[in-house]
Amino acid sequence: MSGDLTDLTGRLVVDLDLGGVTGKAGLMDRAARALTLPDWFGRNWDALADSLADHTVWPEGAVEQGLLIVVRGWQPYAEAHPGEWRTAQDVFTEAVDRTPALAVVLALGGSA
């Protein structure tokens, strides 16, 4: 999958592959890359929550279509860092609750 696909609801799909991520810094780097976040992205939980809910930093086309983030390869990270993973899930949930045009799903199975 790539960031220029759309799902069945018409949303822009962004693939957030966490395969090989070993900590929070790696998760933040992958999120910044997948979502093409600006250089000033703070790479912390609050900055991620704010960026996910901020249409002005979404990939091109996502504001009009809505945004679906598909998180893949998350299981090894979740097992190795359960506290960080709970925080990540809370961040995703908070952003989705604040932003009706956003959806985040956890894909089962390995990395793409």
PDB file of N, CA and C in Angstrom:
ATOM      1  N   MET A   1       0.836  -1.189   0.000  1.00  0.00           N
ATOM      2  CA  MET A   1       0.000   0.000   0.000  1.00  0.00           C
ATOM      3  C   MET A   1       0.876   1.247   0.000  1.00  0.00           C
ATOM      4  N   SER A   2       0.346   2.294  -0.506  1.00  0.00           N
ATOM      5  CA  SER A   2       1.058   3.559  -0.461  1.00  0.00           C
ATOM      6  C   SER A   2       0.080   4.667  -0.131  1.00  0.00           C
ATOM      7  N   GLY A   3       0.615   5.855   0.116  1.00  0.00           N
ATOM      8  CA  GLY A   3      -0.196   6.971   0.556  1.00  0.00           C
ATOM      9  C   GLY A   3      -1.139   7.529  -0.472  1.00  0.00           C
ATOM     10  N   ASP A   4      -1.096   7.066  -1.735  1.00  0.00           N
ATOM     11  CA  ASP A   4      -1.984   7.646  -2.722  1.00  0.00           C
ATOM     12  C   ASP A   4      -3.128   6.701  -3.097  1.00  0.00           C
ATOM     13  N   LEU A   5      -3.398   5.734  -2.268  1.00  0.00           N
ATOM     14  CA  LEU A   5      -4.531   4.844  -2.476  1.00  0.00           C
ATOM     15  C   LEU A   5      -5.730   5.387  -1.715  1.00  0.00           C
ATOM     16  N   THR A   6      -6.905   4.904  -2.070  1.00  0.00           N
ATOM     17  CA  THR A   6      -8.092   5.246  -1.296  1.00  0.00           C
ATOM     18  C   THR A   6      -8.750   3.956  -0.855  1.00  0.00           C
ATOM     19  N   ASP A   7      -9.422   3.998   0.304  1.00  0.00           N
ATOM     20  CA  ASP A   7     -10.132   2.823   0.786  1.00  0.00           C
ATOM     21  C   ASP A   7     -11.548   2.826   0.213  1.00  0.00           C
ATOM     22  N   LEU A   8     -12.342   1.877   0.624  1.00  0.00           N
ATOM     23  CA  LEU A   8     -13.690   1.752   0.088  1.00  0.00           C
ATOM     24  C   LEU A   8     -14.593   2.917   0.473  1.00  0.00           C
ATOM     25  N   THR A   9     -14.230   3.664   1.504  1.00  0.00           N
ATOM     26  CA  THR A   9     -15.034   4.821   1.885  1.00  0.00           C
ATOM     27  C   THR A   9     -14.554   6.083   1.193  1.00  0.00           C
ATOM     28  N   GLY A  10     -13.525   5.974   0.367  1.00  0.00           N
ATOM     29  CA  GLY A  10     -13.013   7.121  -0.362  1.00  0.00           C
ATOM     30  C   GLY A  10     -11.914   7.876   0.354  1.00  0.00           C
ATOM     31  N   ARG A  11     -11.519   7.426   1.522  1.00  0.00           N
ATOM     32  CA  ARG A  11     -10.467   8.121   2.269  1.00  0.00           C
ATOM     33  C   ARG A  11      -9.094   7.849   1.653  1.00  0.00           C
ATOM     34  N   LEU A  12      -8.208   8.805   1.792  1.00  0.00           N
ATOM     35  CA  LEU A  12      -6.816   8.611   1.428  1.00  0.00           C
ATOM     36  C   LEU A  12      -6.203   7.644   2.433  1.00  0.00           C
ATOM     37  N   VAL A  13      -5.511   6.623   1.943  1.00  0.00           N
ATOM     38  CA  VAL A  13      -4.922   5.607   2.810  1.00  0.00           C
ATOM     39  C   VAL A  13      -3.425   5.862   2.956  1.00  0.00           C
ATOM     40  N   VAL A  14      -2.981   5.911   4.215  1.00  0.00           N
ATOM     41  CA  VAL A  14      -1.560   6.025   4.515  1.00  0.00           C
ATOM     42  C   VAL A  14      -1.150   4.769   5.272  1.00  0.00           C
ATOM     43  N   ASP A  15      -0.108   4.122   4.800  1.00  0.00           N
ATOM     44  CA  ASP A  15       0.414   2.903   5.385  1.00  0.00           C
ATOM     45  C   ASP A  15       1.492   3.278   6.399  1.00  0.00           C
ATOM     46  N   LEU A  16       1.267   2.981   7.666  1.00  0.00           N
ATOM     47  CA  LEU A  16       2.249   3.223   8.715  1.00  0.00           C
ATOM     48  C   LEU A  16       2.800   1.872   9.138  1.00  0.00           C
ATOM     49  N   ASP A  17       3.928   1.481   8.555  1.00  0.00           N
ATOM     50  CA  ASP A  17       4.539   0.179   8.813  1.00  0.00           C
ATOM     51  C   ASP A  17       5.532   0.321   9.958  1.00  0.00           C
ATOM     52  N   LEU A  18       5.247  -0.366  11.070  1.00  0.00           N
ATOM     53  CA  LEU A  18       6.121  -0.315  12.234  1.00  0.00           C
ATOM     54  C   LEU A  18       7.054  -1.522  12.310  1.00  0.00           C
ATOM     55  N   GLY A  19       7.124  -2.302  11.243  1.00  0.00           N
ATOM     56  CA  GLY A  19       8.031  -3.442  11.217  1.00  0.00           C
ATOM     57  C   GLY A  19       9.463  -3.002  11.487  1.00  0.00           C
ATOM     58  N   GLY A  20      10.108  -3.634  12.453  1.00  0.00           N
ATOM     59  CA  GLY A  20      11.491  -3.312  12.784  1.00  0.00           C
ATOM     60  C   GLY A  20      11.653  -2.155  13.751  1.00  0.00           C
ATOM     61  N   VAL A  21      10.572  -1.480  14.118  1.00  0.00           N
ATOM     62  CA  VAL A  21      10.664  -0.365  15.067  1.00  0.00           C
ATOM     63  C   VAL A  21      10.974  -0.934  16.452  1.00  0.00           C
ATOM     64  N   THR A  22      11.973  -0.339  17.108  1.00  0.00           N
ATOM     65  CA  THR A  22      12.403  -0.847  18.405  1.00  0.00           C
ATOM     66  C   THR A  22      12.147   0.117  19.555  1.00  0.00           C
ATOM     67  N   GLY A  23      11.539   1.252  19.292  1.00  0.00           N
ATOM     68  CA  GLY A  23      11.257   2.199  20.361  1.00  0.00           C
ATOM     69  C   GLY A  23      10.462   3.383  19.863  1.00  0.00           C
ATOM     70  N   LYS A  24      10.160   4.267  20.789  1.00  0.00           N
ATOM     71  CA  LYS A  24       9.338   5.437  20.500  1.00  0.00           C
ATOM     72  C   LYS A  24       9.938   6.305  19.399  1.00  0.00           C
ATOM     73  N   ALA A  25      11.256   6.503  19.417  1.00  0.00           N
ATOM     74  CA  ALA A  25      11.902   7.347  18.401  1.00  0.00           C
ATOM     75  C   ALA A  25      11.653   6.785  17.005  1.00  0.00           C
ATOM     76  N   GLY A  26      11.741   5.474  16.861  1.00  0.00           N
ATOM     77  CA  GLY A  26      11.487   4.847  15.570  1.00  0.00           C
ATOM     78  C   GLY A  26      10.043   4.991  15.138  1.00  0.00           C
ATOM     79  N   LEU A  27       9.121   4.861  16.091  1.00  0.00           N
ATOM     80  CA  LEU A  27       7.704   5.051  15.773  1.00  0.00           C
ATOM     81  C   LEU A  27       7.461   6.473  15.299  1.00  0.00           C
ATOM     82  N   MET A  28       8.040   7.434  15.981  1.00  0.00           N
ATOM     83  CA  MET A  28       7.854   8.837  15.593  1.00  0.00           C
ATOM     84  C   MET A  28       8.451   9.107  14.208  1.00  0.00           C
ATOM     85  N   ASP A  29       9.629   8.539  13.931  1.00  0.00           N
ATOM     86  CA  ASP A  29      10.247   8.713  12.616  1.00  0.00           C
ATOM     87  C   ASP A  29       9.368   8.113  11.519  1.00  0.00           C
ATOM     88  N   ARG A  30       8.854   6.910  11.761  1.00  0.00           N
ATOM     89  CA  ARG A  30       7.990   6.273  10.757  1.00  0.00           C
ATOM     90  C   ARG A  30       6.711   7.071  10.542  1.00  0.00           C
ATOM     91  N   ALA A  31       6.124   7.564  11.630  1.00  0.00           N
ATOM     92  CA  ALA A  31       4.903   8.359  11.502  1.00  0.00           C
ATOM     93  C   ALA A  31       5.184   9.641  10.730  1.00  0.00           C
ATOM     94  N   ALA A  32       6.291  10.296  11.045  1.00  0.00           N
ATOM     95  CA  ALA A  32       6.647  11.535  10.348  1.00  0.00           C
ATOM     96  C   ALA A  32       6.829  11.283   8.861  1.00  0.00           C
ATOM     97  N   ARG A  33       7.481  10.183   8.522  1.00  0.00           N
ATOM     98  CA  ARG A  33       7.723   9.851   7.115  1.00  0.00           C
ATOM     99  C   ARG A  33       6.423   9.466   6.408  1.00  0.00           C
ATOM    100  N   ALA A  34       5.651   8.569   7.020  1.00  0.00           N
ATOM    101  CA  ALA A  34       4.418   8.081   6.385  1.00  0.00           C
ATOM    102  C   ALA A  34       3.418   9.206   6.158  1.00  0.00           C
ATOM    103  N   LEU A  35       3.328  10.111   7.123  1.00  0.00           N
ATOM    104  CA  LEU A  35       2.353  11.198   7.038  1.00  0.00           C
ATOM    105  C   LEU A  35       2.937  12.468   6.441  1.00  0.00           C
ATOM    106  N   THR A  36       4.196  12.400   6.025  1.00  0.00           N
ATOM    107  CA  THR A  36       4.926  13.559   5.487  1.00  0.00           C
ATOM    108  C   THR A  36       4.739  14.790   6.373  1.00  0.00           C
ATOM    109  N   LEU A  37       4.997  14.589   7.670  1.00  0.00           N
ATOM    110  CA  LEU A  37       4.854  15.680   8.625  1.00  0.00           C
ATOM    111  C   LEU A  37       5.973  16.691   8.438  1.00  0.00           C
ATOM    112  N   PRO A  38       5.732  17.943   8.794  1.00  0.00           N
ATOM    113  CA  PRO A  38       6.747  18.992   8.594  1.00  0.00           C
ATOM    114  C   PRO A  38       7.980  18.773   9.474  1.00  0.00           C
ATOM    115  N   ASP A  39       9.092  19.391   9.096  1.00  0.00           N
ATOM    116  CA  ASP A  39      10.347  19.260   9.833  1.00  0.00           C
ATOM    117  C   ASP A  39      10.202  19.654  11.291  1.00  0.00           C
ATOM    118  N   TRP A  40       9.287  20.559  11.598  1.00  0.00           N
ATOM    119  CA  TRP A  40       9.137  21.025  12.970  1.00  0.00           C
ATOM    120  C   TRP A  40       8.324  20.065  13.844  1.00  0.00           C
ATOM    121  N   PHE A  41       7.883  18.931  13.292  1.00  0.00           N
ATOM    122  CA  PHE A  41       7.162  17.925  14.075  1.00  0.00           C
ATOM    123  C   PHE A  41       8.019  17.536  15.286  1.00  0.00           C
ATOM    124  N   GLY A  42       7.448  17.629  16.484  1.00  0.00           N
ATOM    125  CA  GLY A  42       8.184  17.476  17.729  1.00  0.00           C
ATOM    126  C   GLY A  42       8.596  16.073  18.127  1.00  0.00           C
ATOM    127  N   ARG A  43       8.127  15.048  17.433  1.00  0.00           N
ATOM    128  CA  ARG A  43       8.487  13.656  17.710  1.00  0.00           C
ATOM    129  C   ARG A  43       8.253  13.252  19.168  1.00  0.00           C
ATOM    130  N   ASN A  44       7.089  13.667  19.695  1.00  0.00           N
ATOM    131  CA  ASN A  44       6.650  13.225  21.017  1.00  0.00           C
ATOM    132  C   ASN A  44       5.156  12.928  20.923  1.00  0.00           C
ATOM    133  N   TRP A  45       4.615  12.331  21.982  1.00  0.00           N
ATOM    134  CA  TRP A  45       3.216  11.888  21.934  1.00  0.00           C
ATOM    135  C   TRP A  45       2.247  13.045  21.696  1.00  0.00           C
ATOM    136  N   ASP A  46       2.451  14.175  22.385  1.00  0.00           N
ATOM    137  CA  ASP A  46       1.553  15.310  22.204  1.00  0.00           C
ATOM    138  C   ASP A  46       1.616  15.845  20.773  1.00  0.00           C
ATOM    139  N   ALA A  47       2.826  15.922  20.226  1.00  0.00           N
ATOM    140  CA  ALA A  47       2.983  16.413  18.854  1.00  0.00           C
ATOM    141  C   ALA A  47       2.316  15.463  17.863  1.00  0.00           C
ATOM    142  N   LEU A  48       2.422  14.155  18.107  1.00  0.00           N
ATOM    143  CA  LEU A  48       1.768  13.193  17.218  1.00  0.00           C
ATOM    144  C   LEU A  48       0.253  13.353  17.293  1.00  0.00           C
ATOM    145  N   ALA A  49      -0.284  13.461  18.498  1.00  0.00           N
ATOM    146  CA  ALA A  49      -1.734  13.641  18.650  1.00  0.00           C
ATOM    147  C   ALA A  49      -2.195  14.904  17.941  1.00  0.00           C
ATOM    148  N   ASP A  50      -1.452  15.983  18.135  1.00  0.00           N
ATOM    149  CA  ASP A  50      -1.824  17.246  17.489  1.00  0.00           C
ATOM    150  C   ASP A  50      -1.742  17.142  15.968  1.00  0.00           C
ATOM    151  N   SER A  51      -0.701  16.492  15.459  1.00  0.00           N
ATOM    152  CA  SER A  51      -0.523  16.359  14.008  1.00  0.00           C
ATOM    153  C   SER A  51      -1.614  15.500  13.385  1.00  0.00           C
ATOM    154  N   LEU A  52      -1.990  14.433  14.069  1.00  0.00           N
ATOM    155  CA  LEU A  52      -3.046  13.562  13.542  1.00  0.00           C
ATOM    156  C   LEU A  52      -4.377  14.301  13.456  1.00  0.00           C
ATOM    157  N   ALA A  53      -4.606  15.222  14.370  1.00  0.00           N
ATOM    158  CA  ALA A  53      -5.876  15.953  14.394  1.00  0.00           C
ATOM    159  C   ALA A  53      -5.831  17.259  13.601  1.00  0.00           C
ATOM    160  N   ASP A  54      -4.671  17.616  13.073  1.00  0.00           N
ATOM    161  CA  ASP A  54      -4.490  18.903  12.388  1.00  0.00           C
ATOM    162  C   ASP A  54      -4.514  18.717  10.874  1.00  0.00           C
ATOM    163  N   HIS A  55      -5.624  19.073  10.257  1.00  0.00           N
ATOM    164  CA  HIS A  55      -5.769  18.920   8.802  1.00  0.00           C
ATOM    165  C   HIS A  55      -4.681  19.641   8.018  1.00  0.00           C
ATOM    166  N   THR A  56      -4.115  20.705   8.565  1.00  0.00           N
ATOM    167  CA  THR A  56      -3.148  21.499   7.801  1.00  0.00           C
ATOM    168  C   THR A  56      -1.834  20.753   7.552  1.00  0.00           C
ATOM    169  N   VAL A  57      -1.581  19.684   8.283  1.00  0.00           N
ATOM    170  CA  VAL A  57      -0.343  18.923   8.060  1.00  0.00           C
ATOM    171  C   VAL A  57      -0.609  17.551   7.441  1.00  0.00           C
ATOM    172  N   TRP A  58      -1.851  17.269   7.100  1.00  0.00           N
ATOM    173  CA  TRP A  58      -2.174  15.994   6.469  1.00  0.00           C
ATOM    174  C   TRP A  58      -1.615  15.935   5.048  1.00  0.00           C
ATOM    175  N   PRO A  59      -1.407  14.719   4.526  1.00  0.00           N
ATOM    176  CA  PRO A  59      -0.961  14.587   3.135  1.00  0.00           C
ATOM    177  C   PRO A  59      -1.953  15.217   2.164  1.00  0.00           C
ATOM    178  N   GLU A  60      -1.444  15.619   1.022  1.00  0.00           N
ATOM    179  CA  GLU A  60      -2.276  16.245  -0.005  1.00  0.00           C
ATOM    180  C   GLU A  60      -3.451  15.337  -0.368  1.00  0.00           C
ATOM    181  N   GLY A  61      -4.623  15.921  -0.414  1.00  0.00           N
ATOM    182  CA  GLY A  61      -5.838  15.192  -0.766  1.00  0.00           C
ATOM    183  C   GLY A  61      -6.596  14.636   0.422  1.00  0.00           C
ATOM    184  N   ALA A  62      -5.925  14.503   1.562  1.00  0.00           N
ATOM    185  CA  ALA A  62      -6.574  13.888   2.721  1.00  0.00           C
ATOM    186  C   ALA A  62      -7.649  14.775   3.331  1.00  0.00           C
ATOM    187  N   VAL A  63      -7.477  16.073   3.266  1.00  0.00           N
ATOM    188  CA  VAL A  63      -8.468  16.974   3.861  1.00  0.00           C
ATOM    189  C   VAL A  63      -9.809  16.814   3.147  1.00  0.00           C
ATOM    190  N   GLU A  64      -9.770  16.748   1.836  1.00  0.00           N
ATOM    191  CA  GLU A  64     -10.997  16.616   1.054  1.00  0.00           C
ATOM    192  C   GLU A  64     -11.605  15.219   1.169  1.00  0.00           C
ATOM    193  N   GLN A  65     -10.762  14.204   1.221  1.00  0.00           N
ATOM    194  CA  GLN A  65     -11.217  12.820   1.186  1.00  0.00           C
ATOM    195  C   GLN A  65     -11.403  12.192   2.558  1.00  0.00           C
ATOM    196  N   GLY A  66     -10.708  12.691   3.552  1.00  0.00           N
ATOM    197  CA  GLY A  66     -10.585  12.005   4.829  1.00  0.00           C
ATOM    198  C   GLY A  66      -9.314  11.173   4.799  1.00  0.00           C
ATOM    199  N   LEU A  67      -8.894  10.702   5.940  1.00  0.00           N
ATOM    200  CA  LEU A  67      -7.616  10.005   6.056  1.00  0.00           C
ATOM    201  C   LEU A  67      -7.795   8.704   6.821  1.00  0.00           C
ATOM    202  N   LEU A  68      -7.297   7.627   6.256  1.00  0.00           N
ATOM    203  CA  LEU A  68      -7.268   6.313   6.902  1.00  0.00           C
ATOM    204  C   LEU A  68      -5.811   5.926   7.074  1.00  0.00           C
ATOM    205  N   ILE A  69      -5.384   5.731   8.313  1.00  0.00           N
ATOM    206  CA  ILE A  69      -4.024   5.278   8.597  1.00  0.00           C
ATOM    207  C   ILE A  69      -4.102   3.799   8.940  1.00  0.00           C
ATOM    208  N   VAL A  70      -3.394   2.986   8.173  1.00  0.00           N
ATOM    209  CA  VAL A  70      -3.334   1.547   8.403  1.00  0.00           C
ATOM    210  C   VAL A  70      -1.993   1.253   9.063  1.00  0.00           C
ATOM    211  N   VAL A  71      -2.041   0.824  10.324  1.00  0.00           N
ATOM    212  CA  VAL A  71      -0.824   0.524  11.079  1.00  0.00           C
ATOM    213  C   VAL A  71      -0.517  -0.961  10.909  1.00  0.00           C
ATOM    214  N   ARG A  72       0.643  -1.241  10.347  1.00  0.00           N
ATOM    215  CA  ARG A  72       1.082  -2.619  10.088  1.00  0.00           C
ATOM    216  C   ARG A  72       2.342  -2.913  10.896  1.00  0.00           C
ATOM    217  N   GLY A  73       2.598  -4.192  11.112  1.00  0.00           N
ATOM    218  CA  GLY A  73       3.837  -4.612  11.750  1.00  0.00           C
ATOM    219  C   GLY A  73       3.986  -4.105  13.174  1.00  0.00           C
ATOM    220  N   TRP A  74       2.887  -3.853  13.847  1.00  0.00           N
ATOM    221  CA  TRP A  74       2.896  -3.254  15.178  1.00  0.00           C
ATOM    222  C   TRP A  74       3.072  -4.268  16.304  1.00  0.00           C
ATOM    223  N   GLN A  75       2.790  -5.553  16.058  1.00  0.00           N
ATOM    224  CA  GLN A  75       2.772  -6.537  17.131  1.00  0.00           C
ATOM    225  C   GLN A  75       4.122  -6.680  17.851  1.00  0.00           C
ATOM    226  N   PRO A  76       5.268  -6.813  17.141  1.00  0.00           N
ATOM    227  CA  PRO A  76       6.538  -6.926  17.869  1.00  0.00           C
ATOM    228  C   PRO A  76       6.839  -5.705  18.734  1.00  0.00           C
ATOM    229  N   TYR A  77       6.531  -4.522  18.231  1.00  0.00           N
ATOM    230  CA  TYR A  77       6.723  -3.301  19.015  1.00  0.00           C
ATOM    231  C   TYR A  77       5.834  -3.331  20.253  1.00  0.00           C
ATOM    232  N   ALA A  78       4.576  -3.712  20.081  1.00  0.00           N
ATOM    233  CA  ALA A  78       3.630  -3.759  21.196  1.00  0.00           C
ATOM    234  C   ALA A  78       4.087  -4.740  22.270  1.00  0.00           C
ATOM    235  N   GLU A  79       4.637  -5.875  21.849  1.00  0.00           N
ATOM    236  CA  GLU A  79       5.114  -6.873  22.807  1.00  0.00           C
ATOM    237  C   GLU A  79       6.382  -6.411  23.522  1.00  0.00           C
ATOM    238  N   ALA A  80       7.274  -5.748  22.803  1.00  0.00           N
ATOM    239  CA  ALA A  80       8.542  -5.301  23.391  1.00  0.00           C
ATOM    240  C   ALA A  80       8.380  -4.079  24.283  1.00  0.00           C
ATOM    241  N   HIS A  81       7.418  -3.235  23.966  1.00  0.00           N
ATOM    242  CA  HIS A  81       7.219  -1.965  24.684  1.00  0.00           C
ATOM    243  C   HIS A  81       5.731  -1.763  24.977  1.00  0.00           C
ATOM    244  N   PRO A  82       5.149  -2.591  25.836  1.00  0.00           N
ATOM    245  CA  PRO A  82       3.691  -2.508  26.053  1.00  0.00           C
ATOM    246  C   PRO A  82       3.219  -1.154  26.587  1.00  0.00           C
ATOM    247  N   GLY A  83       3.993  -0.503  27.427  1.00  0.00           N
ATOM    248  CA  GLY A  83       3.586   0.810  27.944  1.00  0.00           C
ATOM    249  C   GLY A  83       3.550   1.859  26.855  1.00  0.00           C
ATOM    250  N   GLU A  84       4.598   1.891  26.026  1.00  0.00           N
ATOM    251  CA  GLU A  84       4.631   2.834  24.904  1.00  0.00           C
ATOM    252  C   GLU A  84       3.500   2.534  23.936  1.00  0.00           C
ATOM    253  N   TRP A  85       3.251   1.250  23.688  1.00  0.00           N
ATOM    254  CA  TRP A  85       2.197   0.896  22.746  1.00  0.00           C
ATOM    255  C   TRP A  85       0.829   1.330  23.252  1.00  0.00           C
ATOM    256  N   ARG A  86       0.588   1.188  24.565  1.00  0.00           N
ATOM    257  CA  ARG A  86      -0.688   1.666  25.125  1.00  0.00           C
ATOM    258  C   ARG A  86      -0.812   3.170  24.905  1.00  0.00           C
ATOM    259  N   THR A  87       0.286   3.887  25.100  1.00  0.00           N
ATOM    260  CA  THR A  87       0.259   5.336  24.870  1.00  0.00           C
ATOM    261  C   THR A  87      -0.023   5.632  23.403  1.00  0.00           C
ATOM    262  N   ALA A  88       0.615   4.909  22.497  1.00  0.00           N
ATOM    263  CA  ALA A  88       0.372   5.105  21.065  1.00  0.00           C
ATOM    264  C   ALA A  88      -1.100   4.870  20.739  1.00  0.00           C
ATOM    265  N   GLN A  89      -1.675   3.807  21.279  1.00  0.00           N
ATOM    266  CA  GLN A  89      -3.083   3.532  21.036  1.00  0.00           C
ATOM    267  C   GLN A  89      -3.962   4.650  21.591  1.00  0.00           C
ATOM    268  N   ASP A  90      -3.620   5.159  22.760  1.00  0.00           N
ATOM    269  CA  ASP A  90      -4.375   6.281  23.331  1.00  0.00           C
ATOM    270  C   ASP A  90      -4.292   7.508  22.430  1.00  0.00           C
ATOM    271  N   VAL A  91      -3.103   7.766  21.873  1.00  0.00           N
ATOM    272  CA  VAL A  91      -2.917   8.907  20.963  1.00  0.00           C
ATOM    273  C   VAL A  91      -3.778   8.721  19.719  1.00  0.00           C
ATOM    274  N   PHE A  92      -3.750   7.524  19.124  1.00  0.00           N
ATOM    275  CA  PHE A  92      -4.566   7.263  17.940  1.00  0.00           C
ATOM    276  C   PHE A  92      -6.049   7.440  18.265  1.00  0.00           C
ATOM    277  N   THR A  93      -6.478   6.894  19.395  1.00  0.00           N
ATOM    278  CA  THR A  93      -7.890   6.980  19.791  1.00  0.00           C
ATOM    279  C   THR A  93      -8.310   8.426  20.008  1.00  0.00           C
ATOM    280  N   GLU A  94      -7.497   9.187  20.720  1.00  0.00           N
ATOM    281  CA  GLU A  94      -7.815  10.593  20.982  1.00  0.00           C
ATOM    282  C   GLU A  94      -7.933  11.374  19.675  1.00  0.00           C
ATOM    283  N   ALA A  95      -7.001  11.140  18.756  1.00  0.00           N
ATOM    284  CA  ALA A  95      -7.021  11.862  17.480  1.00  0.00           C
ATOM    285  C   ALA A  95      -8.273  11.516  16.680  1.00  0.00           C
ATOM    286  N   VAL A  96      -8.637  10.247  16.653  1.00  0.00           N
ATOM    287  CA  VAL A  96      -9.836   9.824  15.924  1.00  0.00           C
ATOM    288  C   VAL A  96     -11.088  10.413  16.571  1.00  0.00           C
ATOM    289  N   ASP A  97     -11.123  10.417  17.891  1.00  0.00           N
ATOM    290  CA  ASP A  97     -12.281  10.992  18.592  1.00  0.00           C
ATOM    291  C   ASP A  97     -12.427  12.484  18.307  1.00  0.00           C
ATOM    292  N   ARG A  98     -11.317  13.186  18.142  1.00  0.00           N
ATOM    293  CA  ARG A  98     -11.333  14.636  17.894  1.00  0.00           C
ATOM    294  C   ARG A  98     -11.560  14.979  16.431  1.00  0.00           C
ATOM    295  N   THR A  99     -11.337  14.004  15.532  1.00  0.00           N
ATOM    296  CA  THR A  99     -11.281  14.311  14.105  1.00  0.00           C
ATOM    297  C   THR A  99     -12.122  13.303  13.317  1.00  0.00           C
ATOM    298  N   PRO A 100     -13.373  13.621  13.012  1.00  0.00           N
ATOM    299  CA  PRO A 100     -14.240  12.668  12.312  1.00  0.00           C
ATOM    300  C   PRO A 100     -13.703  12.201  10.957  1.00  0.00           C
ATOM    301  N   ALA A 101     -12.892  13.000  10.297  1.00  0.00           N
ATOM    302  CA  ALA A 101     -12.372  12.622   8.971  1.00  0.00           C
ATOM    303  C   ALA A 101     -11.187  11.658   9.066  1.00  0.00           C
ATOM    304  N   LEU A 102     -10.780  11.310  10.286  1.00  0.00           N
ATOM    305  CA  LEU A 102      -9.622  10.436  10.498  1.00  0.00           C
ATOM    306  C   LEU A 102     -10.071   9.079  10.997  1.00  0.00           C
ATOM    307  N   ALA A 103      -9.441   8.033  10.471  1.00  0.00           N
ATOM    308  CA  ALA A 103      -9.626   6.673  10.986  1.00  0.00           C
ATOM    309  C   ALA A 103      -8.252   6.032  11.070  1.00  0.00           C
ATOM    310  N   VAL A 104      -8.040   5.249  12.117  1.00  0.00           N
ATOM    311  CA  VAL A 104      -6.799   4.497  12.293  1.00  0.00           C
ATOM    312  C   VAL A 104      -7.193   3.054  12.522  1.00  0.00           C
ATOM    313  N   VAL A 105      -6.598   2.146  11.765  1.00  0.00           N
ATOM    314  CA  VAL A 105      -6.878   0.724  11.942  1.00  0.00           C
ATOM    315  C   VAL A 105      -5.557  -0.023  12.138  1.00  0.00           C
ATOM    316  N   LEU A 106      -5.622  -1.082  12.940  1.00  0.00           N
ATOM    317  CA  LEU A 106      -4.466  -1.942  13.155  1.00  0.00           C
ATOM    318  C   LEU A 106      -4.628  -3.180  12.282  1.00  0.00           C
ATOM    319  N   ALA A 107      -3.686  -3.360  11.374  1.00  0.00           N
ATOM    320  CA  ALA A 107      -3.735  -4.508  10.478  1.00  0.00           C
ATOM    321  C   ALA A 107      -3.169  -5.735  11.194  1.00  0.00           C
ATOM    322  N   LEU A 108      -3.801  -6.860  11.009  1.00  0.00           N
ATOM    323  CA  LEU A 108      -3.292  -8.100  11.552  1.00  0.00           C
ATOM    324  C   LEU A 108      -2.305  -8.692  10.559  1.00  0.00           C
ATOM    325  N   GLY A 109      -1.341  -9.410  11.057  1.00  0.00           N
ATOM    326  CA  GLY A 109      -0.333  -9.994  10.189  1.00  0.00           C
ATOM    327  C   GLY A 109       0.930  -9.165  10.236  1.00  0.00           C
ATOM    328  N   GLY A 110       1.865  -9.486   9.370  1.00  0.00           N
ATOM    329  CA  GLY A 110       3.167  -8.837   9.375  1.00  0.00           C
ATOM    330  C   GLY A 110       3.196  -7.567   8.574  1.00  0.00           C
ATOM    331  N   SER A 111       4.411  -7.101   8.356  1.00  0.00           N
ATOM    332  CA  SER A 111       4.626  -5.896   7.569  1.00  0.00           C
ATOM    333  C   SER A 111       4.257  -6.160   6.117  1.00  0.00           C
ATOM    334  N   ALA A 112       3.983  -5.084   5.387  1.00  0.00           N
ATOM    335  CA  ALA A 112       3.605  -5.210   3.972  1.00  0.00           C
ATOM    336  C   ALA A 112       4.754  -5.747   3.157  1.00  0.00           C
TER     337      ALA A 112
END
